[in-house]
Amino acid sequence: MDKNPWIIVSMVVGMIFIVLERRRRPKSTMKLPPGPPKLPIIGNLHQNLRQIGGGDELIHITLFKMSQKYGGIMTAWLGTKPTIIVSDHEGAWEVLVNKSADYASRLVAYIPKYISANCTTLSTSDHGPYWQSLRKGVQGYAMNPSAISTQTLSQENEVIAMTQTIQEQAMINGGIIRPLVYIRHNTIRVVGRLCFGPEFNNEAFVIGIDPLIDDIINLFAISRFSDAFPFIRYIPGLWGSFRQAVEIRDRVVSTVQSEITHYQSSKSPCTTCYLHFLLSHGYPMETIISILFEMFLLSVDSTSSTIAWALAFLIRNPEIQKKLFKEVSGGDEKRERVTVYQVNKMPYLQAVVNEVFRMKPIAPLAIPHKTVKDTTLKGWKINKATAVMVNIYAVHHDPKVWDHPEQFMPERFLNENARNVSVAMERSFLPFGAGMRICAGMDLGKLQVGLTLANLINKFEWVAADGDGPDMTDDYTIILRMKEPLVAGIKLRTNLGTTLS
């Protein structure tokens, strides 16, 4: 059937929907901050459609450039709905920390609701007793320091096993490796033990959940348009993305449910894992599945992508890689592995990791906030239920705060430069957010990135797979990833002059 009639129908229905919505909605008394001119119906969507069409500039960069003209607090329109964009550290700190209770609700797009059991997960639920219970469960079980420390040896052994697999695969491929899949699987195992217990060892689950994470992230890329134009979910021929969301949700349920069933059938199930907390508190099974899947969704891609970005930066900056190797190897090139304890004693490694977080914040626009009540932001009156988005990328690249923000300079985070670190810099480094809704997995994420990167650098010298070096082009959906997954050459540190072949 010709699709043109559906396009005409959608336009007519859309216009009717928008007119009715405007008549129904009470007139706002809020004076909005300045922002770029908007078009009727679509607002400012035309200014970030280029990323959908394969353009070079992504939305967080476009918004950053707009903020340099319209200010650190500006208004952008998603269709007919205004969103307050915060691009400076003062505004970000006010939203995330000083008035975090006023901005503690979430703005969740329609499509992600399918995967989050209608916004009943930790990252999607509004602040309140329910959210506080989930947060307490994460901190007391999954991210409990004791729970993390009990798997330290397993974590170290798996990283070493991963480096061995990478070495074997590189030998088959003439010294060339695509490391991302191995890093992803390694992260899934770590999160799996926190969710299901230290005995978790299900490779079928690891392999099965990995593509589901990718599918969800790719699907979320279009979610902003379903919220800008809600009527499209009712137009035949245009609801394919919603149907796809239901199909992916069913696959998620099947994959996670099988591991829950295995846990429940165990004669001595773990009582310190996150699943035990969720089951013992009587959450509905649909919610439990969504909460557990969210643990993998928010951990796997963010951790693995950060490590891939780090390797790419180190390939392009061989002097920095040499300096890092000197620290992680202990200076004698004989250290067989880098342990968790040693990672915590390596200032240059931490500086490298922090600089990667600054340069390539995994969630450059974070998860949008929504005001709980009428409040203010740097003098502007902000009404209840207003969408507020913090542009972490803009804060991390503010030239008024960071010297040469486009340069990869780990030294800016070293202790000897502490006297030069201003309050502005401290409040302008927000890779995990801040305040009430700071990422619960921050400590584990930083540890996993540092441990994995240290061992990869300790064992291999990372070089360009070709003369041009890694492609550093960004790809942003809800996660900032490399558009082309990292391809690199590696050389064994035991013989720096020999390429694996």
XYZ file of C-alpha atoms in Angstrom:
501
model
C 0.000 0.000 0.000
C 1.216 3.500 -0.880
C 2.467 5.209 2.276
C 1.642 8.745 1.048
C -1.969 8.649 2.331
C -0.635 7.840 5.793
C 1.652 10.848 5.645
C -1.308 13.073 4.776
C -3.430 11.485 7.491
C -0.668 11.936 10.071
C -0.278 15.612 9.180
C -4.020 16.290 9.444
C -4.411 14.327 12.680
C -1.294 15.964 14.055
C -2.587 19.460 13.393
C -5.911 18.613 15.052
C -4.088 17.077 18.016
C -1.883 20.132 18.499
C -4.800 22.586 18.263
C -6.836 20.613 20.790
C -3.840 20.240 23.071
C -3.181 23.975 23.042
C -6.820 24.735 23.858
C -6.864 22.207 26.680
C -3.574 23.277 28.242
C -3.837 26.164 30.735
C -1.928 29.274 29.707
C 1.461 29.421 31.432
C 2.527 32.505 33.357
C 6.187 31.489 33.248
C 8.497 33.855 31.412
C 10.827 31.496 29.597
C 14.580 32.123 29.323
C 15.768 33.240 25.882
C 16.458 30.688 23.193
C 16.752 30.129 19.451
C 13.778 31.052 17.255
C 11.342 28.179 16.830
C 9.147 27.063 13.993
C 5.422 26.372 14.347
C 4.566 22.825 15.462
C 8.117 21.385 15.355
C 9.762 24.011 17.579
C 13.569 23.601 17.406
C 13.558 20.020 16.167
C 14.817 21.143 12.769
C 18.074 22.190 14.444
C 18.913 18.649 15.595
C 17.320 16.599 12.820
C 20.721 16.610 11.103
C 21.979 13.883 13.435
C 19.169 11.594 12.287
C 20.076 12.297 8.684
C 23.729 11.482 9.131
C 25.061 14.979 9.728
C 28.289 15.643 11.552
C 26.990 17.655 14.496
C 25.137 15.982 17.362
C 22.461 17.553 19.502
C 24.588 18.193 22.619
C 27.113 20.082 20.485
C 24.372 22.060 18.727
C 22.885 23.015 22.099
C 26.344 23.957 23.397
C 26.869 26.334 20.474
C 23.405 27.798 20.965
C 24.166 28.438 24.639
C 27.160 30.548 23.666
C 24.700 32.891 21.943
C 21.621 32.663 24.169
C 23.215 31.976 27.557
C 23.829 29.175 30.038
C 20.084 28.993 30.783
C 18.031 28.889 27.582
C 14.795 27.473 26.196
C 14.552 24.972 23.373
C 11.281 23.558 22.061
C 10.657 19.866 21.490
C 7.665 20.242 19.228
C 5.216 22.350 21.239
C 6.863 21.622 24.605
C 9.543 23.886 26.105
C 12.672 22.432 27.694
C 15.064 24.487 29.815
C 18.638 23.721 28.743
C 21.344 24.298 31.373
C 24.843 24.673 29.938
C 26.898 26.388 32.656
C 28.222 24.997 35.917
C 26.377 27.469 38.147
C 23.010 26.468 36.734
C 23.925 22.786 36.671
C 24.957 22.882 40.327
C 21.745 24.660 41.282
C 19.612 22.033 39.525
C 21.575 18.952 40.613
C 22.725 19.907 44.116
C 21.496 23.132 45.714
C 17.860 22.641 44.666
C 17.979 18.948 43.802
C 14.679 18.275 45.622
C 12.919 20.806 43.362
C 14.227 19.086 40.212
C 14.058 15.462 41.390
C 11.306 14.180 39.081
C 12.026 12.527 35.756
C 10.913 13.265 32.238
C 10.741 9.893 30.492
C 9.912 9.533 26.812
C 6.973 7.356 25.795
C 8.936 4.505 24.213
C 11.255 3.884 27.221
C 8.168 3.371 29.369
C 7.737 -0.014 27.701
C 11.126 -1.133 29.002
C 10.902 0.480 32.437
C 7.619 -1.149 33.557
C 5.909 2.210 33.169
C 8.647 4.211 34.919
C 9.050 2.021 37.996
C 12.834 1.617 37.775
C 15.462 3.556 39.695
C 16.409 5.945 36.898
C 12.881 6.561 35.603
C 10.784 6.868 38.774
C 10.081 10.209 40.407
C 11.631 11.097 43.734
C 9.633 9.855 46.728
C 9.337 6.884 49.115
C 9.290 4.368 46.255
C 12.433 5.786 44.645
C 14.135 6.015 48.039
C 13.442 2.318 48.648
C 14.999 1.349 45.312
C 18.000 3.580 45.925
C 18.481 2.048 49.363
C 18.378 -1.417 47.794
C 21.032 -0.540 45.223
C 23.341 1.000 47.783
C 22.741 -1.701 50.374
C 22.993 -4.705 48.057
C 24.227 -4.298 44.465
C 26.591 -1.377 45.093
C 27.396 -2.138 48.710
C 31.176 -1.747 49.230
C 31.267 -5.137 50.918
C 29.493 -6.816 47.989
C 31.883 -5.193 45.533
C 34.960 -6.135 47.569
C 33.924 -9.804 47.808
C 34.174 -10.139 44.041
C 37.519 -8.353 43.710
C 39.458 -11.536 42.941
C 36.872 -12.675 40.381
C 36.953 -9.229 38.821
C 40.745 -9.330 38.510
C 40.798 -12.892 37.168
C 38.195 -12.095 34.524
C 40.130 -9.060 33.330
C 43.229 -11.225 32.962
C 41.216 -13.885 31.136
C 39.874 -11.163 28.841
C 43.376 -9.928 27.994
C 44.340 -13.515 27.165
C 41.354 -13.842 24.830
C 42.239 -10.545 23.176
C 45.806 -11.764 22.682
C 44.614 -15.015 21.088
C 42.194 -13.239 18.770
C 44.827 -10.703 17.735
C 47.250 -13.509 16.865
C 44.621 -14.950 14.527
C 44.051 -11.547 12.907
C 47.608 -10.365 12.380
C 47.773 -8.253 15.520
C 44.497 -6.418 14.859
C 41.715 -6.526 17.441
C 38.187 -5.215 17.952
C 38.170 -5.155 21.751
C 34.713 -3.743 22.478
C 32.763 -7.015 22.555
C 35.200 -8.578 25.045
C 35.029 -5.527 27.301
C 31.225 -5.556 27.147
C 30.971 -9.232 28.064
C 33.396 -8.746 30.921
C 31.250 -5.919 32.313
C 28.089 -8.008 32.012
C 29.690 -10.706 34.183
C 30.593 -8.155 36.857
C 27.065 -6.715 36.959
C 25.584 -10.208 36.805
C 27.315 -11.205 40.049
C 26.021 -8.106 41.811
C 22.484 -8.773 40.594
C 22.296 -12.565 40.949
C 25.065 -13.415 43.406
C 28.801 -14.235 43.312
C 28.131 -17.683 41.822
C 26.668 -16.190 38.648
C 28.337 -17.917 35.693
C 25.900 -18.069 32.791
C 27.589 -17.384 29.463
C 24.311 -17.899 27.610
C 22.870 -14.979 29.584
C 25.968 -12.853 28.862
C 25.732 -13.486 25.125
C 21.946 -13.117 25.082
C 21.602 -9.825 26.927
C 24.390 -8.005 25.057
C 22.469 -7.408 21.783
C 19.340 -6.486 23.761
C 21.232 -3.587 25.334
C 22.276 -2.426 21.877
C 18.736 -2.746 20.498
C 17.275 -0.675 23.318
C 19.859 2.086 22.976
C 19.275 2.318 19.225
C 15.503 2.399 19.729
C 15.712 5.186 22.293
C 17.298 7.423 19.657
C 13.883 8.238 18.211
C 12.045 8.521 21.523
C 12.233 12.332 21.606
C 10.168 12.497 18.426
C 7.401 10.323 19.844
C 7.102 12.794 22.710
C 7.241 15.822 20.441
C 4.421 14.404 18.344
C 2.422 12.010 20.565
C -0.191 11.466 17.882
C 2.173 9.333 15.780
C 1.650 6.405 18.134
C -1.964 6.242 16.881
C -1.267 6.452 13.148
C -1.189 3.095 11.301
C 2.068 2.713 9.380
C 3.945 5.033 11.753
C 3.908 2.967 14.930
C 6.653 0.547 13.943
C 8.991 1.805 16.672
C 6.349 1.139 19.327
C 5.780 -2.358 18.027
C 9.545 -2.899 18.054
C 9.698 -1.691 21.678
C 7.129 -4.330 22.666
C 9.092 -7.046 20.843
C 12.351 -6.081 22.537
C 10.621 -5.918 25.925
C 9.370 -9.485 25.425
C 12.920 -10.644 24.660
C 14.204 -8.847 27.757
C 11.550 -10.537 29.902
C 12.442 -13.962 28.532
C 16.189 -13.500 29.049
C 16.055 -12.037 32.565
C 13.202 -14.259 33.732
C 15.228 -17.392 32.988
C 18.015 -16.222 35.315
C 15.494 -15.301 38.017
C 13.963 -18.772 37.741
C 17.416 -20.316 38.063
C 18.039 -18.235 41.177
C 14.709 -19.217 42.740
C 15.330 -22.916 42.102
C 18.720 -22.839 43.830
C 18.965 -24.760 47.100
C 20.976 -21.954 48.674
C 20.276 -18.682 46.804
C 22.452 -15.687 47.579
C 20.956 -13.378 50.208
C 23.271 -10.426 49.585
C 22.548 -9.794 45.887
C 20.195 -7.218 44.411
C 17.688 -9.817 43.216
C 17.242 -11.035 46.790
C 16.384 -7.495 47.880
C 13.835 -7.072 45.097
C 12.143 -10.434 45.712
C 12.086 -10.031 49.484
C 10.409 -6.624 49.191
C 7.616 -7.967 47.033
C 8.035 -5.881 43.906
C 5.944 -7.106 40.944
C 7.862 -9.454 38.650
C 7.504 -7.074 35.692
C 9.144 -4.348 37.765
C 11.904 -6.659 39.032
C 12.799 -7.660 35.478
C 12.896 -4.040 34.332
C 14.986 -2.950 37.318
C 17.533 -5.735 36.759
C 17.755 -5.060 33.040
C 18.303 -1.364 33.753
C 21.371 -2.318 35.807
C 22.918 -3.812 32.667
C 21.577 -1.101 30.354
C 23.171 1.720 32.354
C 26.410 -0.107 33.170
C 27.574 -2.098 30.183
C 27.637 0.471 27.410
C 28.821 3.323 29.619
C 31.755 1.322 31.006
C 32.818 -0.357 27.771
C 32.478 2.809 25.688
C 34.568 4.794 28.166
C 37.338 2.176 27.968
C 37.176 2.219 24.156
C 37.429 6.019 24.136
C 40.388 5.803 26.537
C 42.246 3.361 24.275
C 41.562 5.555 21.252
C 42.915 8.652 23.020
C 46.011 6.730 24.140
C 46.669 5.477 20.619
C 46.488 9.053 19.357
C 48.690 10.244 22.240
C 51.539 7.693 22.481
C 53.548 9.800 24.955
C 50.626 9.741 27.383
C 50.344 5.982 26.859
C 54.035 5.552 27.688
C 53.662 7.585 30.858
C 50.610 5.556 31.886
C 52.414 2.263 31.166
C 55.295 3.310 33.362
C 52.869 3.758 36.252
C 50.717 0.638 35.756
C 53.724 -1.623 35.172
C 55.507 -0.415 38.264
C 58.319 0.817 36.049
C 59.948 -2.584 35.623
C 57.730 -4.076 32.861
C 57.361 -7.298 34.882
C 54.037 -6.878 36.636
C 51.807 -9.765 35.549
C 48.565 -8.073 36.524
C 47.285 -4.855 38.006
C 45.086 -5.398 41.059
C 42.170 -3.390 42.418
C 44.332 -2.313 45.340
C 47.039 -1.049 42.983
C 44.530 0.785 40.778
C 43.449 2.886 43.734
C 47.102 3.936 44.257
C 47.712 5.158 40.682
C 47.178 8.922 40.337
C 48.073 9.151 36.655
C 45.680 6.335 35.773
C 42.926 8.164 37.649
C 43.834 11.370 35.812
C 43.596 9.609 32.437
C 40.223 8.104 33.329
C 38.883 11.451 34.549
C 40.035 13.207 31.391
C 38.218 10.608 29.275
C 35.087 11.183 31.360
C 35.463 14.926 30.792
C 36.146 14.741 27.065
C 33.527 12.098 26.284
C 30.783 12.154 28.931
C 28.839 8.970 28.297
C 25.469 10.663 28.838
C 26.140 14.186 27.537
C 22.546 15.289 28.149
C 22.026 12.997 31.152
C 18.461 11.915 31.962
C 16.090 14.904 31.736
C 14.741 16.269 35.006
C 11.264 17.617 35.692
C 10.397 20.158 38.355
C 8.470 18.859 41.358
C 7.049 22.290 42.160
C 7.292 25.931 41.149
C 10.876 27.032 41.709
C 13.593 29.295 40.351
C 16.805 28.850 38.394
C 19.372 31.640 38.420
C 16.553 34.137 38.911
C 14.206 32.660 36.314
C 10.829 31.423 37.523
C 10.371 27.779 36.551
C 6.895 26.286 36.813
C 6.032 22.850 38.180
C 6.333 19.962 35.663
C 8.787 21.849 33.446
C 11.412 19.774 31.638
C 15.001 20.708 32.527
C 18.020 19.224 30.785
C 21.636 19.644 31.915
C 24.120 19.627 29.031
C 27.028 17.825 30.694
C 29.065 18.100 27.496
C 28.769 21.902 27.554
C 29.759 22.081 31.221
C 32.789 19.836 30.543
C 33.915 21.973 27.607
C 33.371 25.456 28.972
C 36.480 27.437 27.928
C 35.904 29.818 30.849
C 36.576 26.915 33.216
C 38.800 24.459 31.341
C 42.033 25.461 29.630
C 42.099 24.142 26.060
C 38.942 22.052 26.581
C 39.308 20.220 23.250
C 42.753 18.863 24.159
C 43.286 15.543 25.913
C 45.295 16.639 28.976
C 45.185 14.198 31.934
C 47.664 16.398 33.789
C 44.869 18.834 34.619
C 43.603 16.272 37.161
C 46.916 15.514 38.896
C 47.330 16.326 42.568
C 50.244 18.669 41.963
C 47.791 20.896 40.088
C 45.297 20.850 42.973
C 46.177 24.409 43.952
C 44.935 25.505 40.538
C 41.642 23.630 40.824
C 38.904 26.159 41.420
C 35.385 25.639 42.724
C 34.253 26.183 39.144
C 36.339 23.195 37.957
C 35.068 20.986 40.767
C 31.484 21.859 39.872
C 32.177 21.507 36.153
C 33.134 17.832 36.304
C 29.854 15.931 36.356
C 30.242 12.649 34.418
C 27.932 10.843 36.866
C 25.694 13.780 37.661
C 25.597 15.154 41.206
C 23.380 15.604 44.203
C 20.327 13.545 45.054
C 20.166 11.635 41.767
C 23.860 11.054 41.204
C 24.566 7.721 39.506
C 24.418 4.939 42.107
C 27.018 2.921 40.202
C 29.640 5.678 40.089
C 32.242 3.977 42.291
C 31.905 0.605 40.578
C 32.023 2.211 37.140
C 35.211 4.146 37.888
C 36.818 1.038 39.382
C 35.890 -1.190 36.436
C 37.166 1.345 33.900
C 40.434 1.846 35.789
C 41.072 -1.861 36.401
C 40.333 -2.878 32.815
C 42.303 -0.039 31.243
C 45.300 -0.597 33.517
C 45.565 -4.277 32.606
C 45.077 -3.647 28.890
C 47.898 -1.086 28.941
C 50.071 -3.262 31.192
C 49.932 -6.190 28.787
C 49.773 -4.506 25.372
C 51.054 -1.484 23.562
C 48.087 -0.096 21.644
C 48.780 1.290 18.183
C 46.790 2.427 15.178
C 45.446 -0.352 12.987
C 46.230 1.863 9.989
C 48.064 5.089 9.326
C 45.143 7.332 10.217
C 44.562 6.056 13.729
C 41.187 5.362 15.356
C 38.102 7.095 14.012
C 37.018 9.425 16.846
C 33.635 10.310 15.334
C 30.855 10.435 17.934
C 27.583 8.537 17.785
C 24.958 9.687 20.286
C 21.627 8.091 21.082
C 21.345 7.979 24.865
C 25.005 6.952 25.147
C 27.991 8.703 23.569
C 29.756 5.948 21.648
C 32.292 5.703 18.854
C 30.454 5.731 15.541
C 32.791 3.029 14.273
C 33.736 0.508 17.012
C 37.417 0.678 17.884
C 39.828 -1.294 15.698
C 43.413 -1.292 16.971
C 46.749 -3.003 16.652
C 48.381 -4.439 19.755
C 51.924 -5.464 20.649
C 52.868 -7.636 23.598
C 54.697 -5.675 26.268
C 57.065 -8.635 26.811
C 58.539 -7.842 23.414
C 57.645 -4.334 22.386
C 59.189 -4.729 18.970
C 57.047 -7.677 17.878
C 53.539 -7.306 16.513
C 51.178 -10.180 17.245
C 50.797 -12.362 14.177
